[in-house]
Short mmCIF file of C-alpha atoms in Angstrom, two decimals:
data_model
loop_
_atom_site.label_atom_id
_atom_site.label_comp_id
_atom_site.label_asym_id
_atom_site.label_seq_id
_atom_site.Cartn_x
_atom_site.Cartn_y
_atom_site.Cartn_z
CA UNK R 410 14.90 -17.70 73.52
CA UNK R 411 14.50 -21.30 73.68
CA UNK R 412 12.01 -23.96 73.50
CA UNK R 413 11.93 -27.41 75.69
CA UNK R 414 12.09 -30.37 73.42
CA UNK R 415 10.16 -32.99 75.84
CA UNK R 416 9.31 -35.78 73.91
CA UNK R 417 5.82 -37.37 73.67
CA UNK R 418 5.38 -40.21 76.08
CA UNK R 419 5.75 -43.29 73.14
CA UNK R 420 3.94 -45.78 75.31
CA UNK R 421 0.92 -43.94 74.39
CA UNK R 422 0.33 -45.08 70.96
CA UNK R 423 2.12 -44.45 67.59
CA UNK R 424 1.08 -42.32 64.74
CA UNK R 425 -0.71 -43.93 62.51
CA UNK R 426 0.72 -44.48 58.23
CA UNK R 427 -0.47 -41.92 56.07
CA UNK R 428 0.44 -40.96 52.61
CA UNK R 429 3.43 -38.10 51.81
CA UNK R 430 5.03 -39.10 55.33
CA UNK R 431 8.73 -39.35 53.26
CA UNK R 432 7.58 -36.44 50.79
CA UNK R 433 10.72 -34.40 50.59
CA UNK R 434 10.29 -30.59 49.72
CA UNK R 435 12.85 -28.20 48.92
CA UNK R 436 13.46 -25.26 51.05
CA UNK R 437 14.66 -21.42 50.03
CA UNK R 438 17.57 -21.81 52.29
CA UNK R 439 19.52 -24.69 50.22
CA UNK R 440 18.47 -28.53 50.39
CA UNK R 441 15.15 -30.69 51.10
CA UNK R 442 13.30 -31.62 54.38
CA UNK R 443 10.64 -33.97 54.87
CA UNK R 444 7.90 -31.96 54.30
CA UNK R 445 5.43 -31.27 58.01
CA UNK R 446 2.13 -31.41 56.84
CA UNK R 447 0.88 -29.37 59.97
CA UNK R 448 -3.38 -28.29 57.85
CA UNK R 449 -5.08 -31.63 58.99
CA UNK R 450 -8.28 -29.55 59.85
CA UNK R 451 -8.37 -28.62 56.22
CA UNK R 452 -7.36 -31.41 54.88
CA UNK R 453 -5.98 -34.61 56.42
CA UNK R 454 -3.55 -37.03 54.88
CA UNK R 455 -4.88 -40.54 53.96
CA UNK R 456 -4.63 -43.24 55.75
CA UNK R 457 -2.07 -45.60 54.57
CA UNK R 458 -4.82 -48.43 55.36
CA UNK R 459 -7.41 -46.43 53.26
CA UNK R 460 -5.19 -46.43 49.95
CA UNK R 461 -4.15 -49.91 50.36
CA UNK R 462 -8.08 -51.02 50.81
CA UNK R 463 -9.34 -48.62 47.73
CA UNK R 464 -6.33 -50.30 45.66
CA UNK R 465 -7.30 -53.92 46.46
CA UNK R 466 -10.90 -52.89 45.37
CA UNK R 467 -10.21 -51.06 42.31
CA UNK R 468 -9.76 -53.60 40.06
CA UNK R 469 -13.23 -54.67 40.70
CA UNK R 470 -14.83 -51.51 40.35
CA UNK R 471 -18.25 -51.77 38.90
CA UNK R 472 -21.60 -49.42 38.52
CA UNK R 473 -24.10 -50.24 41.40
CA UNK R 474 -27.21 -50.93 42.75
CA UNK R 475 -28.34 -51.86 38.96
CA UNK R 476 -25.97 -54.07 37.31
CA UNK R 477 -25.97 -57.81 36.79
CA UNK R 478 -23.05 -58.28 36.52
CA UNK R 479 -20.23 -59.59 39.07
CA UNK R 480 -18.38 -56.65 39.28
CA UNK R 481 -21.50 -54.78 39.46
CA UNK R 482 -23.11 -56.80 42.14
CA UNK R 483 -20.05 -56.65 44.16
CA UNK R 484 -20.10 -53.06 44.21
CA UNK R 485 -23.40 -53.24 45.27
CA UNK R 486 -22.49 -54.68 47.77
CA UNK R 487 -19.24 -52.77 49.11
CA UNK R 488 -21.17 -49.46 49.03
CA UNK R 489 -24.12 -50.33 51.01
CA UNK R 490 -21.70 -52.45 53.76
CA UNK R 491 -19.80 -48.83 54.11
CA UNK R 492 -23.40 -47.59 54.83
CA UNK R 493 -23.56 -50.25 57.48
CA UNK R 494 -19.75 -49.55 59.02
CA UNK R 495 -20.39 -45.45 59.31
CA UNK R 496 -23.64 -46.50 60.68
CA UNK R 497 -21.65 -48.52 63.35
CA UNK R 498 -18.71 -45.78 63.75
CA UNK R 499 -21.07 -43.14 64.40
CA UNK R 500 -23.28 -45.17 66.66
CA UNK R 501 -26.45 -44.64 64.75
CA UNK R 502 -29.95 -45.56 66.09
CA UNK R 503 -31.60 -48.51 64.64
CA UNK R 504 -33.73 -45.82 62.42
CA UNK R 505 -31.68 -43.36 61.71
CA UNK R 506 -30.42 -43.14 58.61
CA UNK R 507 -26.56 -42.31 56.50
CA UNK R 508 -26.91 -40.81 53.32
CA UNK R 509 -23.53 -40.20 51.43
CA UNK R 510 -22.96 -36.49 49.59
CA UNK R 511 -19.71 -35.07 48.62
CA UNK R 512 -18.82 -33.81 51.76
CA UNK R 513 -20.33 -31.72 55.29
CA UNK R 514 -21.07 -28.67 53.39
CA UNK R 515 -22.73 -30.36 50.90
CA UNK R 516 -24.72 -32.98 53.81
CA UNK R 517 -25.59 -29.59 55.38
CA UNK R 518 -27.05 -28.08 52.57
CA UNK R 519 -29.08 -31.28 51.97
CA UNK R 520 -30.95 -31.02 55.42
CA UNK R 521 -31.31 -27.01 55.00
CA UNK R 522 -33.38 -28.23 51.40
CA UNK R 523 -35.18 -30.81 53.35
CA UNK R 524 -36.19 -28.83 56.40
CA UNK R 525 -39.96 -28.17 56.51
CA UNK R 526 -41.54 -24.72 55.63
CA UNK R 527 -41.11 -22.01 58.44
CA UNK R 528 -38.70 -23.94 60.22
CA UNK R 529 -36.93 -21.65 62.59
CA UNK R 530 -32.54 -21.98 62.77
CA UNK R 531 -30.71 -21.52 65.35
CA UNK R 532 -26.73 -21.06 64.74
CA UNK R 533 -24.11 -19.84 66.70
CA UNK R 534 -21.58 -16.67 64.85
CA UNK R 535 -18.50 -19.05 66.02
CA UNK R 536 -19.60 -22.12 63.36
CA UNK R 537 -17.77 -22.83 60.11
CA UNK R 538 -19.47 -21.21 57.04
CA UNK R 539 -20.47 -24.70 55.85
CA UNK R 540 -22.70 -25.08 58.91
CA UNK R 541 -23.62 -20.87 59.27
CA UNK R 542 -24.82 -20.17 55.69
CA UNK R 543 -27.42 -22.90 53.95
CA UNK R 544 -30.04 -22.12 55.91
CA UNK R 545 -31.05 -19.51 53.11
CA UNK R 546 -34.57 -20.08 53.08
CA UNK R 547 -34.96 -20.26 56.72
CA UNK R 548 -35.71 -18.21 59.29
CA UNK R 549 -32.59 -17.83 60.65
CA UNK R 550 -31.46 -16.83 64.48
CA UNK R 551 -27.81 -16.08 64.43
CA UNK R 552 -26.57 -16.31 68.56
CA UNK R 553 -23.49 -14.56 69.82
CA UNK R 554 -20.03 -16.07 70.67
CA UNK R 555 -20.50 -17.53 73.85
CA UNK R 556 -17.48 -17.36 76.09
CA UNK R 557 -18.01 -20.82 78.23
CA UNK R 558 -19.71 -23.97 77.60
CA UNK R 559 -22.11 -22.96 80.08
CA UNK R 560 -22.99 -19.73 78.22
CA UNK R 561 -23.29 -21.55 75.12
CA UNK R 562 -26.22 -23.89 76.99
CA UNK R 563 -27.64 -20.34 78.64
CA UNK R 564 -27.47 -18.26 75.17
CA UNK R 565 -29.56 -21.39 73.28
CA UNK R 566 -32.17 -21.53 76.25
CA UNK R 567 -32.92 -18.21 76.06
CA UNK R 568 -32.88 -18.19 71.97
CA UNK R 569 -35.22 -21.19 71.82
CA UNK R 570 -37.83 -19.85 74.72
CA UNK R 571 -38.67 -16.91 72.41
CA UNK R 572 -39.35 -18.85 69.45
CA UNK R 573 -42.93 -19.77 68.05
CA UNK R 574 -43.70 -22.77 70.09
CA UNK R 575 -45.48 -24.32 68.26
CA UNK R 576 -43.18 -24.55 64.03
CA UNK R 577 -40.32 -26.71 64.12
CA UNK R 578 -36.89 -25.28 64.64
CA UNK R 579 -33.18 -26.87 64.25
CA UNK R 580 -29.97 -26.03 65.86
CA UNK R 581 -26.91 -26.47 64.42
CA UNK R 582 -23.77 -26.47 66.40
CA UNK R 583 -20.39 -27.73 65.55
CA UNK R 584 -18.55 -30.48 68.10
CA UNK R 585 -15.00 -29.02 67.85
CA UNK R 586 -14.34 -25.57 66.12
CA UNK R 587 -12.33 -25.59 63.57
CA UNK R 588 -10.45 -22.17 64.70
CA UNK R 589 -9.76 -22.81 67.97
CA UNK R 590 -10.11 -26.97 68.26
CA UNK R 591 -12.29 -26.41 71.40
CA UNK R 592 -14.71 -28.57 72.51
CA UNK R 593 -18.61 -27.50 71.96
CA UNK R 594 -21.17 -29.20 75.17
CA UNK R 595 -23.32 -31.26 72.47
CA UNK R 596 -25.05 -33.14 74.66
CA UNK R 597 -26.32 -30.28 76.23
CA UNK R 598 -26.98 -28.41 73.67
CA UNK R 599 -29.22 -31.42 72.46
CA UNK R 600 -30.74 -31.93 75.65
CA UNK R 601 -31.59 -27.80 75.90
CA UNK R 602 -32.63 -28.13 71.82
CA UNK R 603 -34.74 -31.14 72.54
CA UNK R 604 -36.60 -29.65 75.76
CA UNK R 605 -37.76 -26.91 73.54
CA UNK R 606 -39.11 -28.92 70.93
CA UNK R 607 -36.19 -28.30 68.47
CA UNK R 608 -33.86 -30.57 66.69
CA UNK R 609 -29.93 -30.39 66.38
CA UNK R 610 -27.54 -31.27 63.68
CA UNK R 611 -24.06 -31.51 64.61
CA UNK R 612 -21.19 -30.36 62.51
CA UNK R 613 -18.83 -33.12 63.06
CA UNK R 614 -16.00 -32.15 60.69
CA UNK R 615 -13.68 -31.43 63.07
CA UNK R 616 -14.62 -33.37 65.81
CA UNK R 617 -14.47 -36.88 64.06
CA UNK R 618 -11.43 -37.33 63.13
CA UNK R 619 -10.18 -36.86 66.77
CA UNK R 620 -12.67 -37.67 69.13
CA UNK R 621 -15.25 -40.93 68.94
CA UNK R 622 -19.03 -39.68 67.75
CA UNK R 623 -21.79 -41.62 69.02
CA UNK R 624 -24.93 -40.22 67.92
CA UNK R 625 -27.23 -42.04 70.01
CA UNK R 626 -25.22 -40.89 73.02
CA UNK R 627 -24.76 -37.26 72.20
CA UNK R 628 -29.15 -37.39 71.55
CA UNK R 629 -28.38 -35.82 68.32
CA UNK R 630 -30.52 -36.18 65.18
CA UNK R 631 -28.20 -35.71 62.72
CA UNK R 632 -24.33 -35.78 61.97
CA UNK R 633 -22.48 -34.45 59.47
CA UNK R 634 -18.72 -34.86 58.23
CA UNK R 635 -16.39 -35.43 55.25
CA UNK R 636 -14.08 -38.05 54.49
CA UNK R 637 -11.44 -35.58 53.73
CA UNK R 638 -10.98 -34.56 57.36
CA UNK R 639 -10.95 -38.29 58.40
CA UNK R 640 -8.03 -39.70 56.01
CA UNK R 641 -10.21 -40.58 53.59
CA UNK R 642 -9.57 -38.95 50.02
CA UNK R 643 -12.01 -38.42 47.05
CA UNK R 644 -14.15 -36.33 48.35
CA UNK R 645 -17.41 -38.35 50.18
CA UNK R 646 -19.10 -36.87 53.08
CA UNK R 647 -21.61 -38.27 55.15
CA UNK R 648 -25.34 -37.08 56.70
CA UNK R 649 -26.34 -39.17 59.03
CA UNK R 650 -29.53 -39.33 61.25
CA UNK R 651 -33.20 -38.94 61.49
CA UNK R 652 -35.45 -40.26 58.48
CA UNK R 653 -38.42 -38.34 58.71
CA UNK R 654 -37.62 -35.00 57.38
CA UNK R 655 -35.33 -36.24 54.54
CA UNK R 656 -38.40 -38.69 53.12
CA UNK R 657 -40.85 -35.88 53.67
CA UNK R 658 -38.77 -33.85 51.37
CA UNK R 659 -37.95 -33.50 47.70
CA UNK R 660 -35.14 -35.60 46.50
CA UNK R 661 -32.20 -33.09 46.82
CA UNK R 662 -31.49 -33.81 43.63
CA UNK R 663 -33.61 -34.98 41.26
CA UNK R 664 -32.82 -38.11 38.53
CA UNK R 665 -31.82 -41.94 38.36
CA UNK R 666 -30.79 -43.55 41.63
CA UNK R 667 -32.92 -41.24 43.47
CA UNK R 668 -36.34 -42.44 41.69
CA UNK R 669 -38.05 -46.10 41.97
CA UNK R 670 -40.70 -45.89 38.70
CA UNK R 671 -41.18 -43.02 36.52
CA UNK R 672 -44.38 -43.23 34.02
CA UNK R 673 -45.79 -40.78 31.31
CA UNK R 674 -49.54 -39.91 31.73
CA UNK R 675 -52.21 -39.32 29.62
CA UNK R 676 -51.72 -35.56 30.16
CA UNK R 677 -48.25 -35.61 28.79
CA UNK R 678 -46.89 -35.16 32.44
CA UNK R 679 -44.41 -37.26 34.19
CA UNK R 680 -45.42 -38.81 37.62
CA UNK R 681 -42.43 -40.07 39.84
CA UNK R 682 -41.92 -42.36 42.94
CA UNK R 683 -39.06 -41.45 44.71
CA UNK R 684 -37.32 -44.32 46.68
CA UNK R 685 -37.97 -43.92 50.55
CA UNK R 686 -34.49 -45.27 51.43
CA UNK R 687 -31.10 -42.91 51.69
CA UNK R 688 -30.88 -43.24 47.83
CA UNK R 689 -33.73 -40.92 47.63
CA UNK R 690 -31.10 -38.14 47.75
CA UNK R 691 -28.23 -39.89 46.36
CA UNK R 692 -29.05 -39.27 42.74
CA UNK R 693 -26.78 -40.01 39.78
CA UNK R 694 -23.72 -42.81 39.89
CA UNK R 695 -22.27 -42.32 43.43
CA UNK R 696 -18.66 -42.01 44.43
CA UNK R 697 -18.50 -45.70 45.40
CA UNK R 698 -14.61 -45.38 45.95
CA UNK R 699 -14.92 -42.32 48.07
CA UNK R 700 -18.17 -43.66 50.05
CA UNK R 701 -15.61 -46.99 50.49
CA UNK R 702 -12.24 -44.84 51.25
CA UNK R 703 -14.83 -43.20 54.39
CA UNK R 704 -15.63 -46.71 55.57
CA UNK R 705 -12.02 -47.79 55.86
CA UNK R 706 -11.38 -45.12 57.62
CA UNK R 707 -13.70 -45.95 60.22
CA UNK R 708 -12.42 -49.08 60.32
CA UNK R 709 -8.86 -48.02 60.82
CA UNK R 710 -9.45 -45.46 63.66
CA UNK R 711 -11.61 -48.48 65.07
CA UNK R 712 -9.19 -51.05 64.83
CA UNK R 713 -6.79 -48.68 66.35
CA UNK R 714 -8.07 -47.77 69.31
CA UNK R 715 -9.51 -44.74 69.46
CA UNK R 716 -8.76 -43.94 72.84
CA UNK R 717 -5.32 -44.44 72.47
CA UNK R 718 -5.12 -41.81 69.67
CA UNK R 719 -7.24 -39.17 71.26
CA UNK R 720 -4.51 -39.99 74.41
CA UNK R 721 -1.62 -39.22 72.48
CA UNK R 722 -3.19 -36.00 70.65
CA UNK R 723 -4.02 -34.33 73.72
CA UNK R 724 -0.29 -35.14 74.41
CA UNK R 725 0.53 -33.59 70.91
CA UNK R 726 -2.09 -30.60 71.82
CA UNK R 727 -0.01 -30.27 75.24
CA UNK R 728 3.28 -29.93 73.64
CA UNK R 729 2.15 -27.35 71.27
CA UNK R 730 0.37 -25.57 74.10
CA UNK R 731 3.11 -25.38 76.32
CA UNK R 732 5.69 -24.28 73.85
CA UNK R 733 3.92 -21.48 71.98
CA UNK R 734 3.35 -19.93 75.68
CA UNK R 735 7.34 -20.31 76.05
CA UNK R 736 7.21 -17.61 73.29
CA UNK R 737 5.39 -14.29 74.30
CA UNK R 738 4.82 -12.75 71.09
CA UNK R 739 2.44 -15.39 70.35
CA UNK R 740 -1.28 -15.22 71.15
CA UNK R 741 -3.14 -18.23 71.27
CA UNK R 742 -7.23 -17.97 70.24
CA UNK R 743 -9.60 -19.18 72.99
CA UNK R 744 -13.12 -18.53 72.95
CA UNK R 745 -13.53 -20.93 76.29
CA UNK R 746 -10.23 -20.46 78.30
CA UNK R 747 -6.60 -22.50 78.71
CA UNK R 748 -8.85 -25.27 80.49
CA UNK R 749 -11.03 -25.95 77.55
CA UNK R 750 -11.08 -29.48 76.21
CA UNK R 751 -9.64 -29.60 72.58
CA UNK R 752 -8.45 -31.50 69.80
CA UNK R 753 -5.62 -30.98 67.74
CA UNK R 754 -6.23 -27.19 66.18
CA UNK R 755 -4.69 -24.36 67.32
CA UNK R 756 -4.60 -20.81 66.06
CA UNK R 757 -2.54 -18.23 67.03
CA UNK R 758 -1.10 -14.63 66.16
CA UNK R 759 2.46 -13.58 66.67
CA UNK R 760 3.21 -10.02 67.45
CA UNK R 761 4.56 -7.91 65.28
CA UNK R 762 4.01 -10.50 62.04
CA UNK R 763 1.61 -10.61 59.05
CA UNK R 764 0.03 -13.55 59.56
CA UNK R 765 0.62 -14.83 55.92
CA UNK R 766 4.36 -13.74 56.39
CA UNK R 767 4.79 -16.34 59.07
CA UNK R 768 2.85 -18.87 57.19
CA UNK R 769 4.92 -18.49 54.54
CA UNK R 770 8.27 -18.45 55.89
CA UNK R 771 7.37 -21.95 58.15
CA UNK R 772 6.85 -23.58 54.87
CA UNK R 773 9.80 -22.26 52.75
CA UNK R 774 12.12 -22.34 55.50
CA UNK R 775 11.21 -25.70 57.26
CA UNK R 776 9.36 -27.44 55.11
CA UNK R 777 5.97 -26.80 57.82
CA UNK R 778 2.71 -26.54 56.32
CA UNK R 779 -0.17 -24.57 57.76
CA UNK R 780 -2.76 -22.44 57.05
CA UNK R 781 -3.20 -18.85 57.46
CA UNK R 782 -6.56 -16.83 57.38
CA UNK R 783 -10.10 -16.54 58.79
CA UNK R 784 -10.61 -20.32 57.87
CA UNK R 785 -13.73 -20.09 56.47
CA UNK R 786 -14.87 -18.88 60.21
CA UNK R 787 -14.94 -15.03 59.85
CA UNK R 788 -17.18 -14.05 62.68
CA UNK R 789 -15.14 -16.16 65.03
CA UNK R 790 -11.79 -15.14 64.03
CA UNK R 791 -12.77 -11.35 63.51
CA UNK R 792 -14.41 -11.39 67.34
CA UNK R 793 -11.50 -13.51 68.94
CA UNK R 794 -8.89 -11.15 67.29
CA UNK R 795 -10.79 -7.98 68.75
CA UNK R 796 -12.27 -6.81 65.25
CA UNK R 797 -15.80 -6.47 64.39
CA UNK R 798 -17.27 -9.37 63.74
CA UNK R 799 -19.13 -7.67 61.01
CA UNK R 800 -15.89 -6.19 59.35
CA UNK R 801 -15.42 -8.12 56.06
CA UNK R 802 -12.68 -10.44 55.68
CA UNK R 803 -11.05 -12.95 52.63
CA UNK R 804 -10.34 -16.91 53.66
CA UNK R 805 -6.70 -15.50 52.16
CA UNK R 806 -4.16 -13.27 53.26
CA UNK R 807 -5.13 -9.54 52.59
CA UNK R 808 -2.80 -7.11 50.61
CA UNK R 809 -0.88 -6.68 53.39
CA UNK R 810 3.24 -6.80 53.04
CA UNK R 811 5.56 -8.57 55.09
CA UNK R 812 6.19 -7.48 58.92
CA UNK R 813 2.73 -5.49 58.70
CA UNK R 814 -0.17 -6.59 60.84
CA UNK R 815 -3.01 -8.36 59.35
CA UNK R 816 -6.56 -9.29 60.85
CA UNK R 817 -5.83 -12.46 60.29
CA UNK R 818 -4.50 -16.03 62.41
CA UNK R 819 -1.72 -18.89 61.66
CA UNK R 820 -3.63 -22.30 62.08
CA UNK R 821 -1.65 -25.57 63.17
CA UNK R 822 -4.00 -28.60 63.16
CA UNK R 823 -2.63 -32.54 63.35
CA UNK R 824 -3.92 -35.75 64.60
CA UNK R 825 -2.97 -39.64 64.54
CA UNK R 826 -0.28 -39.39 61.47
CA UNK R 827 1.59 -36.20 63.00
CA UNK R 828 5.21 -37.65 64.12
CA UNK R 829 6.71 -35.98 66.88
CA UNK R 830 9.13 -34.22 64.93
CA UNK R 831 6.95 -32.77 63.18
CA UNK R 832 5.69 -31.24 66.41
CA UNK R 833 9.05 -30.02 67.38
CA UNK R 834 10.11 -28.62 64.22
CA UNK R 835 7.19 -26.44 64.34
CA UNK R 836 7.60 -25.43 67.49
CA UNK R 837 11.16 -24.57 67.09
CA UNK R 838 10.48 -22.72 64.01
CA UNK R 839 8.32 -20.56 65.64
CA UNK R 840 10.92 -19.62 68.01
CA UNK R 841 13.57 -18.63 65.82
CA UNK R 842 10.94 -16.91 63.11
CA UNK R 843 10.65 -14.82 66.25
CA UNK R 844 13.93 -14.37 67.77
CA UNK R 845 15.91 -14.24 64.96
CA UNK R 846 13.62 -13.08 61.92
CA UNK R 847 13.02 -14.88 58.54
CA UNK R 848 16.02 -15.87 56.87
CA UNK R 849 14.77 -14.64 53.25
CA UNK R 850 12.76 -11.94 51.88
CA UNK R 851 8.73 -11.85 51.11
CA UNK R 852 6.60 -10.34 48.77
CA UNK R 853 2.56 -10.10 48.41
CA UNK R 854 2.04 -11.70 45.34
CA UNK R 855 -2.05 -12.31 44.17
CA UNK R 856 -2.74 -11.78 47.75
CA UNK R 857 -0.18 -14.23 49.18
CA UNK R 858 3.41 -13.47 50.60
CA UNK R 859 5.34 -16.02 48.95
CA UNK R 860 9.38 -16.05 49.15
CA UNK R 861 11.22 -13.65 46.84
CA UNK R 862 12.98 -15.44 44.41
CA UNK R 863 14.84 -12.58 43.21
CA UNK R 864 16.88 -12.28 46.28
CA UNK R 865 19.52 -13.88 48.10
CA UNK R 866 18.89 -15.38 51.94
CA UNK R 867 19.63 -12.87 54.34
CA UNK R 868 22.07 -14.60 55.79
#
């Protein structure tokens, strides 16, 4: 079996620096390989940009918005310009609003706490778990995996028309799925949210880092995302959008930064005005290095060109397209079809492999590192793999040994730091893994198959 070894077209653009990109790791087999860091859509690497700009800054690192000091007052400053930059990156209305959290799970949870009483949700089974479950306190509409854009659009019409007409109600939809990498119709979504009176959130996690977001184009009223996703460490996420809601709301967390005067009265009470700004839920000291690393980012992926790395990702997405369908005993997961629009994740089963097993032996073998699981998406994966939806599942492997089938998928996700060898190491890992077997022996160990070290390469 064999796999082509077309290069990517170079006039396209080059991968962009990131940290680890000479990281050596050593494999099972005998020796070192640069290690393939393959998981962007868990984690990406940062930018080499964003490390360089956090470094320059560090030295001045100060407390903010209440010092009077230099330092201090030049922190000030650097955290509310990176307010100003994601405003610009994400294409923000003049009133909207970017609040900084720790990440999208945690901006998510912010609006779910600021959303007002009876508010009706509407979320599809396919999102992430960071955008399916902090609606707690909500009356909550869960809609079915659509199979098409189109019946995505259809299944939210019909959803919304039933609702009480006259509460509010908020969608929430992600922009790229972080199982599949396919492409979610936002605008439309918005439009169809909008001409029933609803609002929409978009869970831009995945869709950020590889595709421009323009909020005021989409129609969206809020965005969410984390700086982890987009090369920036330290973990800073953004929520970014309409003001109304959050300033109606309790501070999401309560305490100094989030408060403008606080007074005793006679009563022995406390009374409390809350600022009316984005600080209002951006209590305690803030993670002014990770709220900076995010704007550099931006920056970076600005300065770049965006459209010349989402060109040479969809040539990336291409390559990996074409040569996991040169091996048949992998299955590639689609909720939309071949001709969907994606970025850069792709999950997949092989036949006849654990899914951890594979996993394991790409990184201990090559040097490749991806993820295996239901990626914190187990409706999704469960219904694409032909399972229940409602069968419970673990983000990790299941006690399942080596060779034996598990209900779970092998994720490969990259973007603008992925080198093209990485690309083609992967691919032609995957087609020896299958042709010719691992080379070493596996063993479930706390739930993982991890190589045996107790035995020789088989060999």
């Amino acid at each position: 079996m064999s796999v082509s070894t077309a290069a990517i077209d170079p006039s396209v653009c080059a991968p962009l620096p990131v940290l680890g990109q000479d990281v050596t790791v050593p494999l099972v087999t005998g020796g070192e390989v640069t290690y393939a860091a393959l998981d962007y859509a868990a984690s990406a690497p940062a930018l080499q940009r964003v490390w360089d700009d956090v470094a320059a800054y560090a030295p001045y690192y100060g407390s903010v918005h209440r010092g009077a000091g230099y330092l201090s007052q030049l922190s000030t400053d650097l955290f509310e310009n990176s307010r100003r930059t994601v405003a610009e990156f994400l294409g923000c209305r003049a009133d909207d609003q970017v609040v900084f959290t720790r990440s999208t799970t945690d901006s998510l949870n912010l609006l779910a706490a600021a959303i007002p009483a009876g508010c009706q949700v509407f979320v599809f089974e396919t999102e992430h778990h960071a955008s399916l479950l902090p609606w707690r306190d909500a009356q909550v509409t869960y809609l079915n995996a659509p199979r098409t854009p189109a019946q995505a659009v259809e299944t939210l019409e019909r959803a919304l028309a039933d609702r009480d007409p006259y509460g509010p109600a908020l969608v929430c939809v992600t922009g790229a799925s972080n199982v599949t990498g396919e492409l979610w119709p936002v605008k439309e979504l918005a439009a169809a949210a909008h001409a029933h009176g609803a609002r929409i959130v978009l869970d831009a996690a995945q869709l950020a880092p590889h595709h421009p977001v323009d909020i005021a184009e989409l129609d969206v009223d809020w965005v969410a995302f984390s700086g982890h996703k987009l090369y920036a460490p330290f973990g800073s996420g953004v929520l970014a959008g309409r003001s109304d809601w959050l300033l109606a709301a309790e501070p999401y967390l309560a305490g100094g930064g989030a408060s403008r005067k606080v007074a005793r009265r006679a009563d022995g009470g406390v009374d409390v005005d809350w600022h009316t700004t984005a600080a209002r839920h951006e209590a305690g000291s803030p993670n002014v290095i990770g709220v900076y690393s995010i704007a550099s980012a931006c920056k970076a992926l600005t300065e770049a060109g965006f459209d010349n790395l989402v060109a040479r990702e969809q040539e990336l997405v291409s390559r990996v397209r074409e040569g996991l369908a040169e091996v048949p005993e992998v299955q590639v997961l689609s909720l939309f079809g071949d001709d969907a629009p994606r970025v850069g994740v792709i999950s997949f089963v092989v036949r006849g492999w654990n899914s951890s097993h594979f996993a394991a032996a790409l990184s201990a073998e090559y040097g490749i590192g991806v993820r295996d699981g239901l990626f914190c998406a187990h409706p999704l994966v469960r219904t694409l793999l032909g399972s229940d939806p409602q069968d419970p599942g673990e983000c990790g492997a299941p006690e399942a040994e080596p060779g034996e089938r598990s209900l779970n998928a092998i994720r490969v996700s990259f973007g603008a730091g992925t080198p093209d060898e990485h690309i083609e190491r992967f691919l032609r890992a995957v087609s020896e893994l299958v042709s010719e077997g691992a080379q070493w022996k596996y063993r479930t160990e706390d739930g993982r198959c991890v190589p045996d070290r107790g035995t020789v390469a088989q060999v």
